[in-house]
Structure formats: structure tokens, C-alpha cells
Short mmCIF file of C-alpha atoms and ligand atoms in Angstrom, two decimals:
data_model
loop_
_atom_site.label_atom_id
_atom_site.label_comp_id
_atom_site.label_asym_id
_atom_site.label_seq_id
_atom_site.Cartn_x
_atom_site.Cartn_y
_atom_site.Cartn_z
CA MET A 741 0.03 0.07 0.03
CA GLU A 742 1.11 3.53 -0.73
CA GLY A 743 2.35 5.83 2.06
CA LEU A 744 0.56 8.84 3.24
CA ALA A 745 2.78 11.03 1.01
CA GLU A 746 1.29 9.37 -2.13
CA MET A 747 -2.28 9.60 -0.69
CA SER A 748 -2.80 13.47 -1.30
CA ASN A 749 -5.38 12.89 -3.99
CA GLN A 750 -8.74 10.82 -4.12
CA ALA A 751 -8.66 7.61 -6.11
CA THR A 752 -11.09 5.34 -7.68
CA LEU A 753 -10.77 1.98 -9.46
CA GLY A 754 -8.88 1.66 -12.86
CA ARG A 755 -11.72 -0.48 -14.28
CA SER A 756 -14.82 -2.44 -13.24
CA VAL A 757 -14.42 -5.85 -11.55
CA HIS A 758 -16.98 -8.27 -10.24
CA ALA A 759 -17.55 -11.24 -8.05
CA ILE A 760 -20.40 -13.73 -7.37
CA GLY A 761 -21.04 -15.23 -3.89
CA ILE A 762 -23.70 -15.78 -1.29
CA GLY A 763 -24.75 -13.56 1.58
CA VAL A 764 -23.57 -14.97 4.89
CA HIS A 765 -26.80 -14.09 6.61
CA SER A 766 -29.44 -14.40 3.65
CA GLY A 767 -27.86 -17.37 2.10
CA GLN A 768 -28.89 -15.69 -1.20
CA LYS A 769 -26.68 -15.51 -4.43
CA VAL A 770 -25.58 -12.10 -5.32
CA ARG A 771 -23.40 -10.52 -7.88
CA ILE A 772 -21.26 -7.57 -6.81
CA ALA A 773 -19.60 -5.14 -9.36
CA LEU A 774 -17.14 -2.54 -8.43
CA ARG A 775 -17.01 0.29 -10.63
CA PRO A 776 -15.11 3.55 -11.03
CA ALA A 777 -16.75 6.67 -9.82
CA GLU A 778 -16.28 10.30 -10.21
CA GLU A 779 -14.46 12.51 -7.47
CA ASN A 780 -16.34 13.18 -4.46
CA THR A 781 -18.75 10.40 -4.98
CA GLY A 782 -17.73 8.44 -1.96
CA VAL A 783 -18.81 4.74 -1.59
CA VAL A 784 -22.20 4.31 -3.00
CA PHE A 785 -24.30 1.19 -3.20
CA VAL A 786 -26.65 0.74 -6.14
CA ARG A 787 -29.20 -2.04 -5.82
CA VAL A 788 -29.64 -2.86 -9.51
CA ASP A 789 -32.44 -5.30 -8.56
CA CYS A 790 -34.61 -2.46 -7.48
CA ASP A 791 -33.01 0.63 -8.96
CA ALA A 792 -32.12 2.35 -5.68
CA VAL A 793 -28.98 3.93 -4.28
CA VAL A 794 -27.77 3.90 -0.72
CA HIS A 795 -24.69 5.87 0.33
CA ALA A 796 -22.05 4.38 2.81
CA ARG A 797 -22.60 6.96 5.53
CA ALA A 798 -22.66 6.60 9.24
CA ALA A 799 -26.12 8.42 9.46
CA LEU A 800 -27.55 5.72 7.33
CA VAL A 801 -26.66 2.75 9.44
CA SER A 802 -30.00 1.01 10.17
CA ASP A 803 -29.00 -2.24 11.90
CA THR A 804 -25.93 -3.57 13.52
CA THR A 805 -26.91 -6.95 14.54
CA LEU A 806 -24.20 -9.41 13.61
CA ALA A 807 -23.39 -7.19 10.51
CA THR A 808 -23.56 -3.55 9.50
CA THR A 809 -26.46 -2.49 7.43
CA VAL A 810 -27.21 0.71 5.80
CA ALA A 811 -30.62 1.91 4.45
CA ASP A 812 -32.26 4.59 2.58
CA ASN A 813 -35.86 5.03 1.74
CA GLY A 814 -36.54 1.45 3.02
CA VAL A 815 -33.91 -0.13 0.65
CA LYS A 816 -31.17 -1.96 2.57
CA VAL A 817 -27.67 -2.97 1.88
CA VAL A 818 -26.45 -5.62 4.35
CA THR A 819 -23.01 -6.81 5.64
CA ILE A 820 -21.01 -3.98 4.13
CA GLU A 821 -18.24 -3.95 6.69
CA HIS A 822 -15.62 -6.35 5.01
CA LEU A 823 -15.70 -4.48 1.74
CA MET A 824 -15.63 -1.16 3.54
CA ALA A 825 -12.57 -2.27 5.39
CA ALA A 826 -10.97 -3.30 2.10
CA LEU A 827 -11.77 0.06 0.50
CA SER A 828 -10.47 1.92 3.43
CA GLY A 829 -7.20 -0.20 3.67
CA MET A 830 -6.57 0.13 -0.06
CA ALA A 831 -7.31 3.92 0.03
CA ILE A 832 -10.24 3.95 -2.50
CA ASP A 833 -12.37 6.95 -2.10
CA ASN A 834 -14.90 6.74 -4.89
CA VAL A 835 -16.45 3.47 -6.03
CA ARG A 836 -19.84 2.47 -7.32
CA VAL A 837 -20.80 -0.91 -5.76
CA GLU A 838 -23.53 -2.54 -7.81
CA LEU A 839 -25.56 -5.41 -6.22
CA THR A 840 -28.25 -7.81 -7.64
CA GLY A 841 -29.46 -8.31 -4.01
CA GLU A 842 -29.55 -6.81 -0.51
CA GLU A 843 -26.56 -8.49 1.01
CA LEU A 844 -22.96 -8.32 -0.08
CA PRO A 845 -21.40 -11.71 -0.80
CA ALA A 846 -19.45 -13.19 2.22
CA LEU A 847 -16.86 -14.80 -0.22
CA ASP A 848 -14.27 -16.30 2.24
CA GLY A 849 -15.50 -14.27 5.17
CA SER A 850 -12.63 -11.77 5.21
CA SER A 851 -11.64 -8.85 3.33
CA ALA A 852 -8.85 -10.52 1.21
CA PRO A 853 -11.09 -11.29 -1.86
CA PHE A 854 -12.18 -7.70 -1.89
CA VAL A 855 -8.57 -6.63 -1.72
CA GLU A 856 -7.92 -8.92 -4.71
CA LEU A 857 -10.65 -7.39 -6.62
CA ILE A 858 -9.31 -3.84 -5.90
CA LEU A 859 -5.75 -4.98 -6.95
CA ALA A 860 -7.20 -6.38 -10.15
CA ALA A 861 -9.10 -3.26 -10.87
CA GLY A 862 -6.09 -0.96 -9.98
CA ARG A 863 -6.00 2.24 -8.00
CA LYS A 864 -6.52 5.30 -10.24
CA ARG A 865 -5.48 8.67 -8.90
CA GLN A 866 -7.97 11.35 -9.39
CA ALA A 867 -7.41 15.21 -9.52
CA ALA A 868 -9.43 16.14 -6.44
CA PRO A 869 -7.51 16.26 -3.17
CA ARG A 870 -8.29 13.80 -0.34
CA THR A 871 -9.75 15.06 2.83
CA TYR A 872 -8.85 13.48 6.13
CA LEU A 873 -10.72 13.63 9.23
CA LYS A 874 -8.45 14.34 12.07
CA VAL A 875 -9.45 13.53 15.70
CA THR A 876 -8.56 16.41 17.80
CA LYS A 877 -10.02 15.35 21.08
CA SER A 878 -10.75 11.92 22.53
CA VAL A 879 -14.26 10.52 22.32
CA SER A 880 -15.49 7.23 23.81
CA VAL A 881 -18.59 5.23 24.07
CA GLU A 882 -19.29 2.29 26.42
CA LYS A 883 -21.99 -0.34 26.78
CA ASP A 884 -22.20 -3.48 28.99
CA GLY A 885 -18.47 -3.65 29.57
CA ALA A 886 -17.58 -2.98 26.01
CA ARG A 887 -15.76 0.25 24.97
CA ALA A 888 -14.70 1.93 21.76
CA SER A 889 -12.74 5.11 21.59
CA LEU A 890 -10.82 7.51 19.12
CA HIS A 891 -7.98 9.56 20.15
CA PRO A 892 -5.66 12.23 18.58
CA PHE A 893 -2.81 10.53 16.71
CA ALA A 894 -0.30 11.59 14.06
CA GLY A 895 -1.33 9.14 11.39
CA PHE A 896 -3.68 6.04 11.69
CA ALA A 897 -3.42 3.30 14.43
CA ALA A 898 -5.93 0.76 15.63
CA GLU A 899 -6.05 -1.71 18.38
CA TYR A 900 -8.62 -4.20 19.66
CA THR A 901 -8.95 -6.57 22.61
CA PHE A 902 -11.30 -9.54 21.98
CA VAL A 903 -12.73 -11.00 25.13
CA ALA A 904 -15.25 -13.75 24.99
CA ASP A 905 -15.64 -16.14 27.77
CA HIS A 906 -15.11 -19.47 26.03
CA PRO A 907 -12.35 -21.99 26.48
CA VAL A 908 -11.47 -22.13 22.84
CA TYR A 909 -11.36 -18.35 22.41
CA ASN A 910 -9.21 -18.23 25.52
CA ARG A 911 -6.51 -20.27 23.93
CA PHE A 912 -5.54 -17.62 21.45
CA PRO A 913 -4.02 -14.00 21.72
CA LYS A 914 -6.75 -11.44 22.50
CA HIS A 915 -5.02 -8.20 21.76
CA VAL A 916 -3.84 -6.82 18.46
CA ALA A 917 -2.44 -3.28 17.80
CA LEU A 918 -1.38 -1.91 14.37
CA ASP A 919 0.19 1.37 13.42
CA PHE A 920 -0.57 1.90 9.74
CA SER A 921 2.60 3.89 9.14
CA GLU A 922 4.20 0.39 9.29
CA ALA A 923 1.38 -2.08 9.00
CA GLU A 924 -0.29 -2.74 5.83
CA PHE A 925 -4.14 -3.66 5.61
CA ALA A 926 -3.68 -6.20 2.77
CA ARG A 927 -0.74 -7.83 4.42
CA ASP A 928 -1.59 -7.73 8.03
CA LEU A 929 -5.39 -7.66 8.46
CA SER A 930 -7.40 -8.38 5.24
CA PHE A 931 -7.07 -12.18 5.55
CA ALA A 932 -8.76 -12.50 9.05
CA ARG A 933 -12.11 -14.31 8.64
CA SER A 934 -15.49 -14.07 10.45
CA PHE A 935 -15.85 -16.70 13.20
CA GLY A 936 -18.49 -18.10 15.32
CA LEU A 937 -19.54 -20.89 17.79
CA VAL A 938 -21.38 -23.69 16.24
CA GLU A 939 -23.59 -23.82 19.37
CA GLU A 940 -24.89 -20.24 18.73
CA LEU A 941 -25.66 -21.07 14.99
CA SER A 942 -29.01 -22.66 15.16
CA ALA A 943 -30.32 -19.83 17.40
CA ALA A 944 -29.22 -17.31 14.80
CA GLN A 945 -30.57 -19.23 11.99
CA LYS A 946 -34.06 -19.34 13.66
CA LEU A 947 -33.82 -15.48 13.56
CA GLY A 948 -33.12 -15.61 9.82
CA ARG A 949 -29.38 -14.85 10.26
CA CYS A 950 -26.35 -16.84 9.30
CA LEU A 951 -28.37 -18.82 6.75
CA GLY A 952 -25.43 -18.66 4.39
CA SER A 953 -22.71 -19.38 7.04
CA SER A 954 -20.30 -22.29 6.54
CA LEU A 955 -16.84 -23.33 6.99
CA GLU A 956 -16.18 -21.81 3.60
CA ASN A 957 -16.87 -18.25 4.94
CA ALA A 958 -16.28 -18.44 8.67
CA VAL A 959 -14.08 -20.04 11.26
CA GLY A 960 -16.38 -22.53 12.99
CA ILE A 961 -15.72 -23.22 16.77
CA ASP A 962 -17.13 -26.08 18.90
CA ALA A 963 -16.40 -26.97 22.53
CA GLN A 964 -13.23 -28.76 21.49
CA GLY A 965 -11.61 -26.28 19.06
CA ILE A 966 -11.53 -25.14 15.51
CA LEU A 967 -13.45 -27.10 13.02
CA ASN A 968 -11.91 -25.78 9.76
CA ALA A 969 -9.50 -28.37 8.50
CA ASP A 970 -6.75 -26.05 7.96
CA GLY A 971 -7.29 -24.31 11.41
CA LEU A 972 -6.63 -20.51 11.79
CA ARG A 973 -4.70 -18.31 9.43
CA CYS A 974 -2.89 -16.79 12.30
CA GLU A 975 -2.93 -17.19 16.10
CA ASP A 976 -4.84 -13.95 16.63
CA GLU A 977 -7.20 -14.26 13.80
CA PHE A 978 -10.19 -13.49 15.97
CA ALA A 979 -8.75 -10.25 17.26
CA ARG A 980 -7.61 -9.26 13.82
CA HIS A 981 -11.04 -9.93 12.33
CA LYS A 982 -12.72 -7.64 15.04
CA LEU A 983 -10.09 -5.01 14.08
CA LEU A 984 -10.92 -5.43 10.44
CA ASP A 985 -14.71 -5.01 11.17
CA ALA A 986 -14.01 -1.84 13.10
CA ILE A 987 -11.86 -0.43 10.30
CA GLY A 988 -14.79 -0.99 7.85
CA ASP A 989 -17.28 0.60 10.29
CA LEU A 990 -15.00 3.58 10.77
CA TYR A 991 -14.97 4.17 6.95
CA LEU A 992 -18.55 5.17 7.17
CA LEU A 993 -17.16 8.50 8.39
CA GLY A 994 -16.82 9.17 4.56
CA CYS A 995 -13.22 9.94 4.68
CA PRO A 996 -9.89 8.48 5.93
CA LEU A 997 -9.20 9.03 9.59
CA LEU A 998 -6.09 10.59 11.35
CA GLY A 999 -6.40 9.11 14.82
CA ARG A 1000 -6.14 6.09 16.96
CA PHE A 1001 -9.03 3.69 17.40
CA VAL A 1002 -9.09 1.52 20.54
CA GLY A 1003 -11.86 -1.35 20.77
CA PHE A 1004 -12.49 -3.48 23.81
CA LYS A 1005 -15.10 -6.12 23.15
CA SER A 1006 -16.95 -3.61 20.85
CA GLY A 1007 -18.72 -4.52 17.79
CA HIS A 1008 -20.62 -3.00 15.04
CA ALA A 1009 -23.26 -1.19 17.28
CA LEU A 1010 -20.62 0.67 19.29
CA ASN A 1011 -18.50 1.40 16.32
CA ASN A 1012 -21.35 3.18 14.83
CA GLN A 1013 -22.25 5.09 18.02
CA LEU A 1014 -18.64 6.13 18.18
CA ILE A 1015 -18.38 7.63 14.76
CA ARG A 1016 -21.82 9.27 15.28
CA LEU A 1017 -20.72 10.72 18.59
CA LEU A 1018 -17.56 11.95 16.86
CA LEU A 1019 -19.51 13.70 14.02
CA ASP A 1020 -21.85 15.33 16.49
CA SER A 1021 -18.78 16.63 18.52
CA ASN A 1022 -17.71 19.70 16.62
CA ASP A 1023 -14.70 20.15 18.90
CA ALA A 1024 -13.34 16.66 18.43
CA TYR A 1025 -12.35 16.73 14.82
CA GLU A 1026 -11.21 18.78 11.95
CA LEU A 1027 -11.32 18.10 8.31
CA VAL A 1028 -7.89 18.59 6.90
CA PRO A 1029 -6.86 18.70 3.31
CA ALA A 1030 -4.32 15.89 2.48
CA PRO A 1031 -1.26 18.05 1.62
CA GLU A 1032 -1.49 19.44 5.14
CA VAL A 1033 -1.43 16.10 6.87
CA CYS A 1034 1.15 14.35 4.60
CA ALA A 1035 4.08 16.34 6.09
CA PRO A 1036 4.96 15.20 9.41
CA ALA A 1037 5.66 18.70 10.65
CA ASP A 1038 2.05 19.68 9.84
CA LEU A 1039 0.65 16.73 11.78
CA ALA A 1040 1.83 18.34 15.01
CA GLY A 1041 1.05 21.82 14.08
CA ASN A 1042 -2.08 23.76 13.38
CA SER A 1043 -0.99 25.24 9.91
CA GLY A 1044 -2.98 25.05 6.79
CA PRO A 1045 -6.64 25.66 6.00
CA ARG A 1046 -9.40 23.99 8.14
CA PHE A 1047 -13.16 23.66 7.57
CA GLN A 1048 -15.94 21.87 9.38
CA ILE A 1049 -18.82 19.68 8.11
CA ALA A 1050 -22.28 19.78 9.58
CA PRO A 1051 -22.85 17.29 12.49
CA GLY A 1052 -24.14 14.14 11.24
CA ASP A 1053 -23.38 14.83 7.63
ZN1 ZN B 779 -16.81 -9.41 10.11
#
């Protein structure tokens, strides 16, 4: 991945790419096409089956049960987080995401297939400058012992602590911390898959969730251990996946972040509460044009133009 210095301009895809898969919750087959989009478009979902558009924005998150859903005028787009993480990690600002159904395909349950699609399409630099959202004051949300917070940081860093009271989870490292001045999304995070306890699967399926879930698109865990023949992709795959989810949810801010994310047991609901709180806190962030954030000297200083967006925009 390119460093911040090469990230001063917005980017889209070099060409259209597509994939076909099933939704992990719906079990429905869907075709996804990622297409280049104009400057300042952002990430926009297009439901070609019902001719509707839903923007990937924090204010449009309508459901966070087991996945992040955005909805506009009653039209939903479900399980967006792994694609959003890949777009964030690969620094794609503008993309048109066409879908033939309401849920994105799970593919292998990680962001790696989306990264591969983006690499196949190529990253195309655009003329418009990138805008970064710079955290200037810590914000934090908490519920039932879970916490998520954002802090000022000269760059982008993220850490997560995965705590779940199960003997199999307890065998693996619970904490992961990455500073993206050195870490690379594609190399260090994109491969981490969704996971779940088999004992909880039937309850979720009774609620119409996880209908497409299998060992092809998730790590399955029973009382004895990991059910997938090849085991985990890395020791701390669970913590890394939760961090991947958070990075996808954070990209609903609508632009890249300059700050440090800290998650403790948090999930999609808290991640969304956190970014809504940030956007509602005019004194907790600034939007900074990319050239100002790319030089390390400017990261610490207050030089350069500043402007504000309306809360909840
Ligand atoms: Zn996930």
C-alpha cells in the first residue's frame, strides 16, 4: 500500500471488476460489481435489482445485529463491513458498488477477496484532493463492559481486545495493535475471517441470520476447538477480524481517519455509535486537506486551511 505521501489525491478504481457469492446472513446468491466513480462520490451502493441507491455513511446505518446494514428510503444493503474495510485499507475513495440483491457476498468471510478485486481493478489517482478527518479530542462510548474510543494520533493506528468467555477463544491471543505507518491492511489484516460458535448457529438461523454461514466463509468453533480443516490463518485471527470489522465501520465516516481507534469487546453497534458521537462533536475533529496532513511537521502543528462539516453529515 502507498504511504501517506502518495495519498494526497482521491482515488477510484482503474476498471470495473465483479464477483459472485452468497450472503452469509441471507444465504442468497448475489453478484457484486465494483465500478470507477467520479471524484467526491464516496462509496455508493446501487441495488440494480430495485434501482435504488444507498450511500455508505454513518447516519444511514440502520442495523448492527451481527453485521452493519445501511438503508435509505426502505432499501437496505447488508453486511457492508468487509468491503468497507478493504476500500479503507486500499485507499479507494470513490466507487460504485452494484449489487443484484440486498446483502454483499461473504466470499471467504474476510476482506482478502475484496482486496484482490481492488488490486485487479487497479487504483486510479484522481485530480481532487483527499480530505482526512483528524481527531483532535478523545471520544469514547461504552455499553455493557464493551468500549470503543478514538484519540488524537499523528497517522492512523488501531487496536482491539477480543474478550469472550469460551475455553477455545481463551487459547488464542486477545489483543492486536497496528500502526498503519508500518502495518499494511492487505498484508496484516485483510485475511482475518469471520468466526462463530457452532452452538450459537442454530439460534441465529432461527432468527433468519447466518443462513449462508459455513466453514467456507467463517471459522467454526465447537467446545473442542476449530472445526476448519486448515485451522486458523494466524494465532490472533479472531482479534484481527474484529479490528478489520472496526476499520470497515470507521470508513462510514466518509473519509480516511487521522487518529487512533481503541476497541475493547466492541462490535458494529458501538463502532457506529462512536463515529456518530465524533461527527456530533464539533470540537473533537477537523477536516484537513491531505497536503497538510502528509508532512509530519504539519501533523503536529495547526498550519493550513481548516473547515468543518455539519454534524451528522
Ligand atoms: Zn466481520
